[in-house]
PDB file of C-alpha atoms and ligand atoms in Angstrom:
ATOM      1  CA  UNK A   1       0.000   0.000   0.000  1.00 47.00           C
ATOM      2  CA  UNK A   2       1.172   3.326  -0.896  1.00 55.00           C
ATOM      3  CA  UNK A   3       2.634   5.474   2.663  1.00 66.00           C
ATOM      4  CA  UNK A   4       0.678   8.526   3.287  1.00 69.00           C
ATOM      5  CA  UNK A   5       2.997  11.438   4.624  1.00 72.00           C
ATOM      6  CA  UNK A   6       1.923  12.996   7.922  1.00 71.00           C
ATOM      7  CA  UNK A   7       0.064  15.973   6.030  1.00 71.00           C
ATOM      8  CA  UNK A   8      -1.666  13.581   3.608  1.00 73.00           C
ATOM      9  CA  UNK A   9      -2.307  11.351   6.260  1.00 72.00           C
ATOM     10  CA  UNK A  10      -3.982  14.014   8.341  1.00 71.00           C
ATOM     11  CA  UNK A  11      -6.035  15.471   5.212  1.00 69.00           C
ATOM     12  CA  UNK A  12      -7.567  12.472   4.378  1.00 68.00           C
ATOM     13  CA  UNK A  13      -8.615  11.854   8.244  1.00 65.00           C
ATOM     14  CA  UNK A  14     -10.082  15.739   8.109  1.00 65.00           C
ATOM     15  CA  UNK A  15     -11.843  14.553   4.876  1.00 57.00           C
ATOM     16  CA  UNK A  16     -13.183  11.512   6.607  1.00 61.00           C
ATOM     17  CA  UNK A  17     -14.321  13.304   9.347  1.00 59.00           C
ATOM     18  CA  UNK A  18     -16.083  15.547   6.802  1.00 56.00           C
ATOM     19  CA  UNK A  19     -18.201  12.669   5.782  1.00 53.00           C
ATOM     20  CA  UNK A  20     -19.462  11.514   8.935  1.00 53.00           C
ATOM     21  CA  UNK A  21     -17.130   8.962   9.714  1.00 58.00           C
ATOM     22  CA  UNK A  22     -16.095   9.159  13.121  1.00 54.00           C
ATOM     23  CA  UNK A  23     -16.072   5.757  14.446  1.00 56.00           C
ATOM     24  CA  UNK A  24     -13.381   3.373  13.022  1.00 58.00           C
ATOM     25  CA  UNK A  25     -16.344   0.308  12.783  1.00 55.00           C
ATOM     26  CA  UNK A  26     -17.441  -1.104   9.582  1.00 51.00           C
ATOM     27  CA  UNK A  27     -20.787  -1.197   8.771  1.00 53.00           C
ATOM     28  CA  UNK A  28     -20.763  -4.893   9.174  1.00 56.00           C
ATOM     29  CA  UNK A  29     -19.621  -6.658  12.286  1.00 56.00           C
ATOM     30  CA  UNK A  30     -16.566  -8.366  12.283  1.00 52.00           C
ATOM     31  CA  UNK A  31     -16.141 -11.607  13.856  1.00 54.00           C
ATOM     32  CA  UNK A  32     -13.400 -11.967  15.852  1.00 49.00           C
ATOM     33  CA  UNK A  33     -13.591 -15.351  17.117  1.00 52.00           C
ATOM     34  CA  UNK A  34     -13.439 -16.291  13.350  1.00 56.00           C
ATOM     35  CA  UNK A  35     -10.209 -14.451  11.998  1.00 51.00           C
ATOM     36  CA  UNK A  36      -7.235 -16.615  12.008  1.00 49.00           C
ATOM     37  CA  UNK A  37      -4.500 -15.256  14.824  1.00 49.00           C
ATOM     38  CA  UNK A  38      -2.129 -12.861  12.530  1.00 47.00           C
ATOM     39  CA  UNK A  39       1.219 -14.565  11.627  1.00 48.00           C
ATOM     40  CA  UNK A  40       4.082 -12.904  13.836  1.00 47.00           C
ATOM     41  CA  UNK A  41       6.141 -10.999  11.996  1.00 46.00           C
ATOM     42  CA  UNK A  42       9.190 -13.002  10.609  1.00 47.00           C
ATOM     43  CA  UNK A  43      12.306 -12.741  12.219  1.00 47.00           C
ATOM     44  CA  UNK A  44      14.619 -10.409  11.030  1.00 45.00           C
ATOM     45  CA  UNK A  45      17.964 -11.903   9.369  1.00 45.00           C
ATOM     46  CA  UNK A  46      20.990 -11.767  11.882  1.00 45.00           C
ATOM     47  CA  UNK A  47      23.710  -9.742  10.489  1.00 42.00           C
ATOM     48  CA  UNK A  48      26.824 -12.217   8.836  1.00 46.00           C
ATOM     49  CA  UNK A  49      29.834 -12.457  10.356  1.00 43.00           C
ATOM     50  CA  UNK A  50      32.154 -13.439  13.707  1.00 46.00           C
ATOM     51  CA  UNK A  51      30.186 -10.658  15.642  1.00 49.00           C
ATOM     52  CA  UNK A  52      27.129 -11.327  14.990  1.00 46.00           C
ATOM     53  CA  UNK A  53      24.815 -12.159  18.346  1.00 49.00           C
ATOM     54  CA  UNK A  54      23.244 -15.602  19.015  1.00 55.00           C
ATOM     55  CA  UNK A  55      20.183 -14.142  19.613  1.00 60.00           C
ATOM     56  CA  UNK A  56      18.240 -11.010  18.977  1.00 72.00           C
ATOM     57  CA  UNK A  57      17.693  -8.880  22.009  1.00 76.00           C
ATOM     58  CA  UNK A  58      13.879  -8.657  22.252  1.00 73.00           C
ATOM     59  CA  UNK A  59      12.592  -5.241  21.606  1.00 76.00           C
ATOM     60  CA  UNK A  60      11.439  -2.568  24.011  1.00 76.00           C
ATOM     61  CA  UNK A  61       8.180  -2.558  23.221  1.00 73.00           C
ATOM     62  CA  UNK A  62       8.256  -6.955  23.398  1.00 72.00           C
ATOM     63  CA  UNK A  63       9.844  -5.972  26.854  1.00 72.00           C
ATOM     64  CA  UNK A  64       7.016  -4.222  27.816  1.00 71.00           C
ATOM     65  CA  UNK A  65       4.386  -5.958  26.821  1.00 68.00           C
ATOM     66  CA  UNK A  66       5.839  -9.044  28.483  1.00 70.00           C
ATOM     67  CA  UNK A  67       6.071  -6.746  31.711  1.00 70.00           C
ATOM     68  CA  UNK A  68       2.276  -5.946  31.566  1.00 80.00           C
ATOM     69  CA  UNK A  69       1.229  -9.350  30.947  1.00 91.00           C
ATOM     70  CA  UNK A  70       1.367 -10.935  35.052  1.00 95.00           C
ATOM     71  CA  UNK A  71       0.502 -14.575  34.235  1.00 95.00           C
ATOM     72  CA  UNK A  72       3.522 -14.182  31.713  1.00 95.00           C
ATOM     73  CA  UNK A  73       5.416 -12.852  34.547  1.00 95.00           C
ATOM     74  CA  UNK A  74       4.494 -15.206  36.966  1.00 96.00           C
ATOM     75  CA  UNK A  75       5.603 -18.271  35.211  1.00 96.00           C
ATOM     76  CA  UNK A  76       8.888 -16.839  34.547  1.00 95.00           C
ATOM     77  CA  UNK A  77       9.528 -15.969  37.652  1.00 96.00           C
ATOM     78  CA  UNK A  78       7.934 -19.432  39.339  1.00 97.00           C
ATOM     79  CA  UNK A  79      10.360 -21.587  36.845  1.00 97.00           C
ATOM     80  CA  UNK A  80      12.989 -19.642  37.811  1.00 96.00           C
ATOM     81  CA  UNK A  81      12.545 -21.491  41.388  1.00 97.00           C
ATOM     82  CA  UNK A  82      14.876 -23.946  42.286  1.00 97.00           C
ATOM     83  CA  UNK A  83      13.913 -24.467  45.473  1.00 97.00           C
ATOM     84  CA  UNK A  84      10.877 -23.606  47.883  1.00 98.00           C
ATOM     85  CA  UNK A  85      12.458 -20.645  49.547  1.00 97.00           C
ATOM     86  CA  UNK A  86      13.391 -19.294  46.148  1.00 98.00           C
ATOM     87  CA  UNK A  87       9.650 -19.735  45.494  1.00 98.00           C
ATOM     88  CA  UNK A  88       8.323 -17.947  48.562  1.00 97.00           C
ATOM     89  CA  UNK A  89      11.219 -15.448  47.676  1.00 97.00           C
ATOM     90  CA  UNK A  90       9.428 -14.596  44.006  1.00 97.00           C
ATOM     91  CA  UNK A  91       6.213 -15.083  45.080  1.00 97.00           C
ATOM     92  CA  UNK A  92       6.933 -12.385  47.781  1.00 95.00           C
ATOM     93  CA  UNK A  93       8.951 -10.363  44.520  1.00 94.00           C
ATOM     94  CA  UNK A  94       5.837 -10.754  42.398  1.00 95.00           C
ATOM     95  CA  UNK A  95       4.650  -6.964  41.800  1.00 92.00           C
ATOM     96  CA  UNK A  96       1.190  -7.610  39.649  1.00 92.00           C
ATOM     97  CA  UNK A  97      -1.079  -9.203  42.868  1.00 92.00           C
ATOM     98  CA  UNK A  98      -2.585  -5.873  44.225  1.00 92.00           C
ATOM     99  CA  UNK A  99      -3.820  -8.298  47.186  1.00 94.00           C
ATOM    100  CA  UNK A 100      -0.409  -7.743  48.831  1.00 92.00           C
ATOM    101  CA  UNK A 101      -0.993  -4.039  49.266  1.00 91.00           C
ATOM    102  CA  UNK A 102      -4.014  -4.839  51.769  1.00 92.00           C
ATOM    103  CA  UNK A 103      -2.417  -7.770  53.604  1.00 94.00           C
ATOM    104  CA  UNK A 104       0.058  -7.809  56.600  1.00 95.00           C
ATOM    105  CA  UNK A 105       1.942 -10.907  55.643  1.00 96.00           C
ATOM    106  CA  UNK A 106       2.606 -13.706  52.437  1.00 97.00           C
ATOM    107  CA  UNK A 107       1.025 -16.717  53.500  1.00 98.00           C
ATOM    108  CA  UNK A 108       3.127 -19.349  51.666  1.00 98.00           C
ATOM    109  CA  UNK A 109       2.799 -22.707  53.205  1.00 98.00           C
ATOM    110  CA  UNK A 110       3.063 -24.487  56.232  1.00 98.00           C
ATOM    111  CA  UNK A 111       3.561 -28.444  57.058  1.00 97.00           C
ATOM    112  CA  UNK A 112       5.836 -30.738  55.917  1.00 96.00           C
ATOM    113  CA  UNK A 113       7.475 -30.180  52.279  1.00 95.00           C
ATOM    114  CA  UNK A 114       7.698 -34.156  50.411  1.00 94.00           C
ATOM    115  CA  UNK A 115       4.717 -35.067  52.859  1.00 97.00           C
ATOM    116  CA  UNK A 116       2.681 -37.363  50.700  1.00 97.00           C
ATOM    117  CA  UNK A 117      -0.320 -35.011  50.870  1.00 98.00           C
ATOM    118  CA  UNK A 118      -0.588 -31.474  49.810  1.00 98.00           C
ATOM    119  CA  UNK A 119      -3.290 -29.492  50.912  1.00 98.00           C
ATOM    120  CA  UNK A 120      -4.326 -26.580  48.551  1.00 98.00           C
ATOM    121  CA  UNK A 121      -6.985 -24.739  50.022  1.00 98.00           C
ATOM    122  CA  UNK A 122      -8.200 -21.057  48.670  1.00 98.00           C
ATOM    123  CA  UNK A 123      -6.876 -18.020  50.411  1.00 98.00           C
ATOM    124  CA  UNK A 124      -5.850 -16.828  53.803  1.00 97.00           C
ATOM    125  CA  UNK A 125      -8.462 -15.436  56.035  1.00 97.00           C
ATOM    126  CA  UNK A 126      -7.859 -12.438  59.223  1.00 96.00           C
ATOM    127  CA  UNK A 127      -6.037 -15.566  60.854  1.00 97.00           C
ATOM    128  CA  UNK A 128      -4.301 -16.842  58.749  1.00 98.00           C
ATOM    129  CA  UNK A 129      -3.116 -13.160  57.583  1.00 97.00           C
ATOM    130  CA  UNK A 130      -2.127 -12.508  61.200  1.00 97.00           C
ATOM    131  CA  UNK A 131      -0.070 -15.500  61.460  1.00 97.00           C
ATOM    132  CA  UNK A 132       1.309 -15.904  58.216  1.00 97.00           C
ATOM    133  CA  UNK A 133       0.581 -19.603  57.722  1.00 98.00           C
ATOM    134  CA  UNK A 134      -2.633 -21.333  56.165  1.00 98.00           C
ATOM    135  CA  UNK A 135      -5.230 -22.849  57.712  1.00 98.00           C
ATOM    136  CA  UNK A 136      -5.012 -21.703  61.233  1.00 97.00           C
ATOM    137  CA  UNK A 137      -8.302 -20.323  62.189  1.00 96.00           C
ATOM    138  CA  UNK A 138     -11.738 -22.558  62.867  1.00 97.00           C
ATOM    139  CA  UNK A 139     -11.244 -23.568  59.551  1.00 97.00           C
ATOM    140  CA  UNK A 140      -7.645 -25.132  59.481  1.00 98.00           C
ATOM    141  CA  UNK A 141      -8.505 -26.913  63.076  1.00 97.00           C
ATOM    142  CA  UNK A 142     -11.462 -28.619  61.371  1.00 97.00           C
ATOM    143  CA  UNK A 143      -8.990 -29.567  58.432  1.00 98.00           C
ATOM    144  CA  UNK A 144      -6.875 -30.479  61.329  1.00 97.00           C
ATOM    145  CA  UNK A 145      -9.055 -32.876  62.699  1.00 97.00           C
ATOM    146  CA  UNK A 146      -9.648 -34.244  59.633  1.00 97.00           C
ATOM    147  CA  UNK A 147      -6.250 -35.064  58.392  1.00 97.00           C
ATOM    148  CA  UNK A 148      -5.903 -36.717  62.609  1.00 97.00           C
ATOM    149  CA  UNK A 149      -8.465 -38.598  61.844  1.00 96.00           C
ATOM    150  CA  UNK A 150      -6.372 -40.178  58.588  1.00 97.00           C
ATOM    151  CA  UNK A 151      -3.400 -40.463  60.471  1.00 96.00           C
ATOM    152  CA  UNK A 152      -1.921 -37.077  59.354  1.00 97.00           C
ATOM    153  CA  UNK A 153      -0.500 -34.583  61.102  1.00 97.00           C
ATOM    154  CA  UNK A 154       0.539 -31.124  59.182  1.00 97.00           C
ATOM    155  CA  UNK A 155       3.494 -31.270  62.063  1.00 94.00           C
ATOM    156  CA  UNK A 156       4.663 -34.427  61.823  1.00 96.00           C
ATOM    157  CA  UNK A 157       8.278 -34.804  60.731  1.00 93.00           C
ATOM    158  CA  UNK A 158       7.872 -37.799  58.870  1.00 94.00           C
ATOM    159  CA  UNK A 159       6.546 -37.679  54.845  1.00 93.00           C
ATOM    160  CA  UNK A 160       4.413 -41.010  55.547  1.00 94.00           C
ATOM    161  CA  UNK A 161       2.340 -38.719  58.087  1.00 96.00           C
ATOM    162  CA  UNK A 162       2.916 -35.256  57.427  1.00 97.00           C
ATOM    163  CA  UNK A 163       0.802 -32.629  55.457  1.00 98.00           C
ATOM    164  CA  UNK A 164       1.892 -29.992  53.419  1.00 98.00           C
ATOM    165  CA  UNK A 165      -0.595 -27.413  53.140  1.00 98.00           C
ATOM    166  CA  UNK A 166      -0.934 -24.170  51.119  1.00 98.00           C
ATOM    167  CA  UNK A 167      -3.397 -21.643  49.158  1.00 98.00           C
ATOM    168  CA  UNK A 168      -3.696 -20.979  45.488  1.00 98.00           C
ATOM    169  CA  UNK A 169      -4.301 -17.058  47.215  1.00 98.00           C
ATOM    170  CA  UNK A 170      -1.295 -16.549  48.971  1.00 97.00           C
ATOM    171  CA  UNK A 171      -2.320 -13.149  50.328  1.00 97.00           C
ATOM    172  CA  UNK A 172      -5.829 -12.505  52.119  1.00 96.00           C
ATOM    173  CA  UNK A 173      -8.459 -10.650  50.185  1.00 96.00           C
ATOM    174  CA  UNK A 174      -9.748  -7.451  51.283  1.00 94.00           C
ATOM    175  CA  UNK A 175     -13.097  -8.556  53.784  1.00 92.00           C
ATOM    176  CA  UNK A 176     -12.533 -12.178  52.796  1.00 92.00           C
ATOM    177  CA  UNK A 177     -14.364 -11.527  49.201  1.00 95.00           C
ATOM    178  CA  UNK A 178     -13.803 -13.989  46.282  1.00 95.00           C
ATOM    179  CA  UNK A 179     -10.239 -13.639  44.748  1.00 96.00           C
ATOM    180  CA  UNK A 180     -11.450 -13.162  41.002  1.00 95.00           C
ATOM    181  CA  UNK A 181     -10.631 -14.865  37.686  1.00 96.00           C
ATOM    182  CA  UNK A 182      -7.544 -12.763  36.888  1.00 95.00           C
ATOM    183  CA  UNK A 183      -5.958 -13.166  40.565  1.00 96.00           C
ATOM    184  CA  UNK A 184      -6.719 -16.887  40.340  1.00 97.00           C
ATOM    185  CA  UNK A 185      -4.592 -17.085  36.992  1.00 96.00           C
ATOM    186  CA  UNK A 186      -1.508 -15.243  37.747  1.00 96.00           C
ATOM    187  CA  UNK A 187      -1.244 -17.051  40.787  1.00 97.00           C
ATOM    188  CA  UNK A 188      -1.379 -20.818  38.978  1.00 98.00           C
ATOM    189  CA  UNK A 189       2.262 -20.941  37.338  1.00 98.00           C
ATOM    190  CA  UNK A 190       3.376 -20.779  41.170  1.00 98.00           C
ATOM    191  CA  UNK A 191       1.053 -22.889  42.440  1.00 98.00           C
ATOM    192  CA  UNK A 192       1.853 -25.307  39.653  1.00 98.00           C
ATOM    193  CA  UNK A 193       5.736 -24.666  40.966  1.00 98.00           C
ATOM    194  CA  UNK A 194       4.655 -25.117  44.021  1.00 98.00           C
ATOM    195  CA  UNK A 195       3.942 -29.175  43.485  1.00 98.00           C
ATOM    196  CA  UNK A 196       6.563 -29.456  41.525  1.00 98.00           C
ATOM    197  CA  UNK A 197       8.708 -28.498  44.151  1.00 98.00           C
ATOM    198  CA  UNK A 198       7.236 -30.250  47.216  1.00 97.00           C
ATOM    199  CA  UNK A 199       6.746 -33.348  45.331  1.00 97.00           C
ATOM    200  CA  UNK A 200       3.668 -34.688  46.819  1.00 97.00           C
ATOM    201  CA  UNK A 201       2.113 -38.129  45.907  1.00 97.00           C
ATOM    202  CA  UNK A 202      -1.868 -37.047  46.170  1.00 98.00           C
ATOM    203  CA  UNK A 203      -3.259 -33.489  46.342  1.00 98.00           C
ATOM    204  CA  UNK A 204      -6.671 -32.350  47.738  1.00 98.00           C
ATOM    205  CA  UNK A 205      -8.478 -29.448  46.430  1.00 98.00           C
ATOM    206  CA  UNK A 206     -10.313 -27.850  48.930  1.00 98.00           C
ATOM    207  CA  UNK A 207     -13.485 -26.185  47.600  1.00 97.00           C
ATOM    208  CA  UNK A 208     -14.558 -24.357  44.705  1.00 97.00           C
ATOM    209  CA  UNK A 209     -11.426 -21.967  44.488  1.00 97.00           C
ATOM    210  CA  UNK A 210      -8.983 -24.436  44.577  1.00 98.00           C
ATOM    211  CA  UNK A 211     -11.055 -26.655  41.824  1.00 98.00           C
ATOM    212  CA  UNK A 212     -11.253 -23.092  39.667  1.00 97.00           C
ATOM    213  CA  UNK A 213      -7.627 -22.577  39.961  1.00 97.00           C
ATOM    214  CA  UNK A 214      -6.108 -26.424  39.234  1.00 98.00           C
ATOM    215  CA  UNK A 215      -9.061 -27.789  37.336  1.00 98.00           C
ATOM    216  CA  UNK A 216     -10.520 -24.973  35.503  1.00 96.00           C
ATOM    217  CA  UNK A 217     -14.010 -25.429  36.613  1.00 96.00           C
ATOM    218  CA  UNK A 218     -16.076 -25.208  39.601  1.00 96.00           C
ATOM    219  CA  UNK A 219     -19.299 -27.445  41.411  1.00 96.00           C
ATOM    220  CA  UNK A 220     -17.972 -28.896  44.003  1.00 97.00           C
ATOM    221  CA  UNK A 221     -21.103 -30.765  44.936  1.00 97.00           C
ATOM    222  CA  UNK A 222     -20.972 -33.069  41.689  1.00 97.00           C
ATOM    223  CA  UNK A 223     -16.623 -32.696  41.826  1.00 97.00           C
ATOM    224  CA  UNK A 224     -15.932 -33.874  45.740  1.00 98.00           C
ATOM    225  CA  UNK A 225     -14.715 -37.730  46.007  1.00 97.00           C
ATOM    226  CA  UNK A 226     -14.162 -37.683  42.485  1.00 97.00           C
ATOM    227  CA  UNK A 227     -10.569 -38.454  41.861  1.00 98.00           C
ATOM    228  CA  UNK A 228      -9.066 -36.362  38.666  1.00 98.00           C
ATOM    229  CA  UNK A 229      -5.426 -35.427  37.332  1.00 98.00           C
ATOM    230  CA  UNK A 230      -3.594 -32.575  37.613  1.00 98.00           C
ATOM    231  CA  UNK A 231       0.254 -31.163  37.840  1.00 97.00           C
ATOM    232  CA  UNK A 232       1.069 -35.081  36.429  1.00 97.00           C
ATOM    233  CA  UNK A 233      -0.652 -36.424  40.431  1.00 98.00           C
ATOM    234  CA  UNK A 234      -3.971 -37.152  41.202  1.00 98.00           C
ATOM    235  CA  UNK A 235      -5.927 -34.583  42.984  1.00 98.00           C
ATOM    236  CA  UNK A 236      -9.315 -35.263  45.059  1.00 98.00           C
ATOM    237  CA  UNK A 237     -11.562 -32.305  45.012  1.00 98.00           C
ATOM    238  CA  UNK A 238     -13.271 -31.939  48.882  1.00 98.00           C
ATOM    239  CA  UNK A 239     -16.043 -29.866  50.415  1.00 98.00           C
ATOM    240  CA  UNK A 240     -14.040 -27.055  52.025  1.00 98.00           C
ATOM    241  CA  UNK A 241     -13.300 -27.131  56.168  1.00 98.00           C
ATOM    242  CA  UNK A 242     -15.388 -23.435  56.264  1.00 97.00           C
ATOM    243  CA  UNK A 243     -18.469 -25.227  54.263  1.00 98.00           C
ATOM    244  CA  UNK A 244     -18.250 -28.102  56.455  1.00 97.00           C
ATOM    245  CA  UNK A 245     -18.500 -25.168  59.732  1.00 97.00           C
ATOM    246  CA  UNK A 246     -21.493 -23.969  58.220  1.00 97.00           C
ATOM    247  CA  UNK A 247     -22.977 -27.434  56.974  1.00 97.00           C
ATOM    248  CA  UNK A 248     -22.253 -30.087  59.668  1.00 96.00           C
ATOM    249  CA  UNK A 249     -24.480 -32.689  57.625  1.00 96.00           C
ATOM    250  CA  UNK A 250     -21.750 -32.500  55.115  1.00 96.00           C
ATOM    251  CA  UNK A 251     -19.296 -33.700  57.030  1.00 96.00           C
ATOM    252  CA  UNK A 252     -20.295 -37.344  56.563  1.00 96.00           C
ATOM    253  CA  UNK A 253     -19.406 -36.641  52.507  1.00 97.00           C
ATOM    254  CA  UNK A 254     -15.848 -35.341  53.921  1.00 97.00           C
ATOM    255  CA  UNK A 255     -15.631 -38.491  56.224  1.00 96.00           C
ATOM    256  CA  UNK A 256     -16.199 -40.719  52.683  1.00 96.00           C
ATOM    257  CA  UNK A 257     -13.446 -38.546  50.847  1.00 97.00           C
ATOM    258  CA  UNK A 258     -10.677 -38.868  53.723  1.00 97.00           C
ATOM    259  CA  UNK A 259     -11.513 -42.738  53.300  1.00 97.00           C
ATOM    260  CA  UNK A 260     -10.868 -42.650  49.869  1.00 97.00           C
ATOM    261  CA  UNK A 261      -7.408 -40.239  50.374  1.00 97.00           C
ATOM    262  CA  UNK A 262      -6.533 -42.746  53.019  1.00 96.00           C
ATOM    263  CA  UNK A 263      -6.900 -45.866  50.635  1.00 96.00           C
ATOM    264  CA  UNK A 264      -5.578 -44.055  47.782  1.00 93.00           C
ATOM    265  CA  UNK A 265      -1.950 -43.854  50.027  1.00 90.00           C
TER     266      UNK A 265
HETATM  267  N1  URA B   1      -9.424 -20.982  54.070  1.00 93.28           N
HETATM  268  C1  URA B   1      -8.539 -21.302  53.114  1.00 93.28           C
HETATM  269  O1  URA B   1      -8.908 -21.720  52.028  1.00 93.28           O
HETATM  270  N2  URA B   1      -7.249 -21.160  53.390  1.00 93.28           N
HETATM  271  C2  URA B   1      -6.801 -20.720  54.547  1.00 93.28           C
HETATM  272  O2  URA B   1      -5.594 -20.633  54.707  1.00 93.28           O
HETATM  273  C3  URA B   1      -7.739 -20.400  55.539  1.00 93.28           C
HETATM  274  C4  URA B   1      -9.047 -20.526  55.279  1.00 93.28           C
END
């Protein structure tokens, strides 16, 4: 196409304008969903010769973009992890979850890394905030109980009856709301480091969040004792300890999904 200079460029907008057009739509809708993604632009030839650079040097503007995109972010930064202090350390590093601005303290984990269970609940409450670890309010003693009552114990120094236990939220959301869709996403490449790192056998999903978050979908009613796959482990979605609180006659559903984490060891 031929290049309009600026003045052209600007006199044919003026005479555009002049005709009424001052919306850039067409007068038919355009499907989006339907256009094939644009090609990226080829590469550009490295220059010949003993100088020339391995690899290009992304542009700024590739820079930036990469910047403003925080699920990009995150999963640099979360493979980047060798270890689970190095985790904690980028988690803590990570500047797109506004969450952190409102909360006193990164709630990363508490229990036993390489226990065969890993908890993965949905975000810290005013407790858990307070203390910095998960699960420790009404909540976490009912989950508690219920690992005891497996012969688990989030304290217990050895794998074969320890729990590791964590959030996909790691910080507490202002007046306990929802975290929402976006939040849930940027947090999964360290969640998903998270297991890698901690190397459990079998993980339980507790509640919708966690089900969102490492299944993509919620309805936990139909999900709990249903065994599925994620991370390359199976994971057992449960009824949540704080829906259990509010629904005792649930409990006897959470009693028949322990059984079936307890076999499943
Ligand atoms: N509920 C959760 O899902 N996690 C916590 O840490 C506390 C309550």
């Amino acid at each position: 196409m031929e290049q309009l200079d600026r003045d052209e460029a600007l006199k044919a907008l003026a005479w555009q304008i002049e005709l009424g057009a001052d919306e850039a739509i067409l007068d038919t809708p355009v499907d989006r969903y339907a256009l094939k993604p644009e090609a990226p632009p080829a590469p550009r030839p490295a220059p010949a010769g003993p100088s020339a650079p391995a690899a290009q040097e992304p542009s700024p503007e590739a820079t930036e973009a990469f910047d403003l995109d925080p699920v990009a972010v995150a999963r640099k930064l979360a493979s980047e992890a060798q270890d689970l202090a190095a985790l904690q350390a980028a988690l803590a590093a990570y500047p797109h979850c506004e969450l952190r601005n409102g909360a006193k303290n990164l709630v990363f984990s508490d229990g036993q890394p390489g226990a065969r269970v890993m908890i993965i609940g949905e975000a810290p409450g005013r407790d858990e905030d307070t203390a910095g670890k998960p699960f420790v309010g009404r909540a976490g003693q009912l989950l508690d109980r219920m690992l005891q009552a497996i012969g688990l114990n989030r304290a217990h120094a050895d794998p074969e009856h320890a729990a590791y236990i964590t959030n996909i939220i790691p910080c507490r959301p202002p007046q306990n709301r929802d975290p929402k869709p976006a939040e849930i996403a940027m947090m999964m490449p360290f969640v998903e480091r998270h297991v890698a790192l901690a190397e459990p056998q079998a993980i339980v999903l507790m509640g919708n969040i966690a089900c969102q978050g490492v299944l993509g979908r919620r309805g936990i009613t139909r999900m709990r004792g249903t065994w599925d796959e994620a991370f390359g482990k199976p994971v057992l979605p449960m009824f949540h300890p704080a829906y259990l609180l509010r629904n005792p006659s649930a409990k006897r559903h959470a009693w028949e999904d322990l059984l079936s984490l307890k076999a499943r060891l």
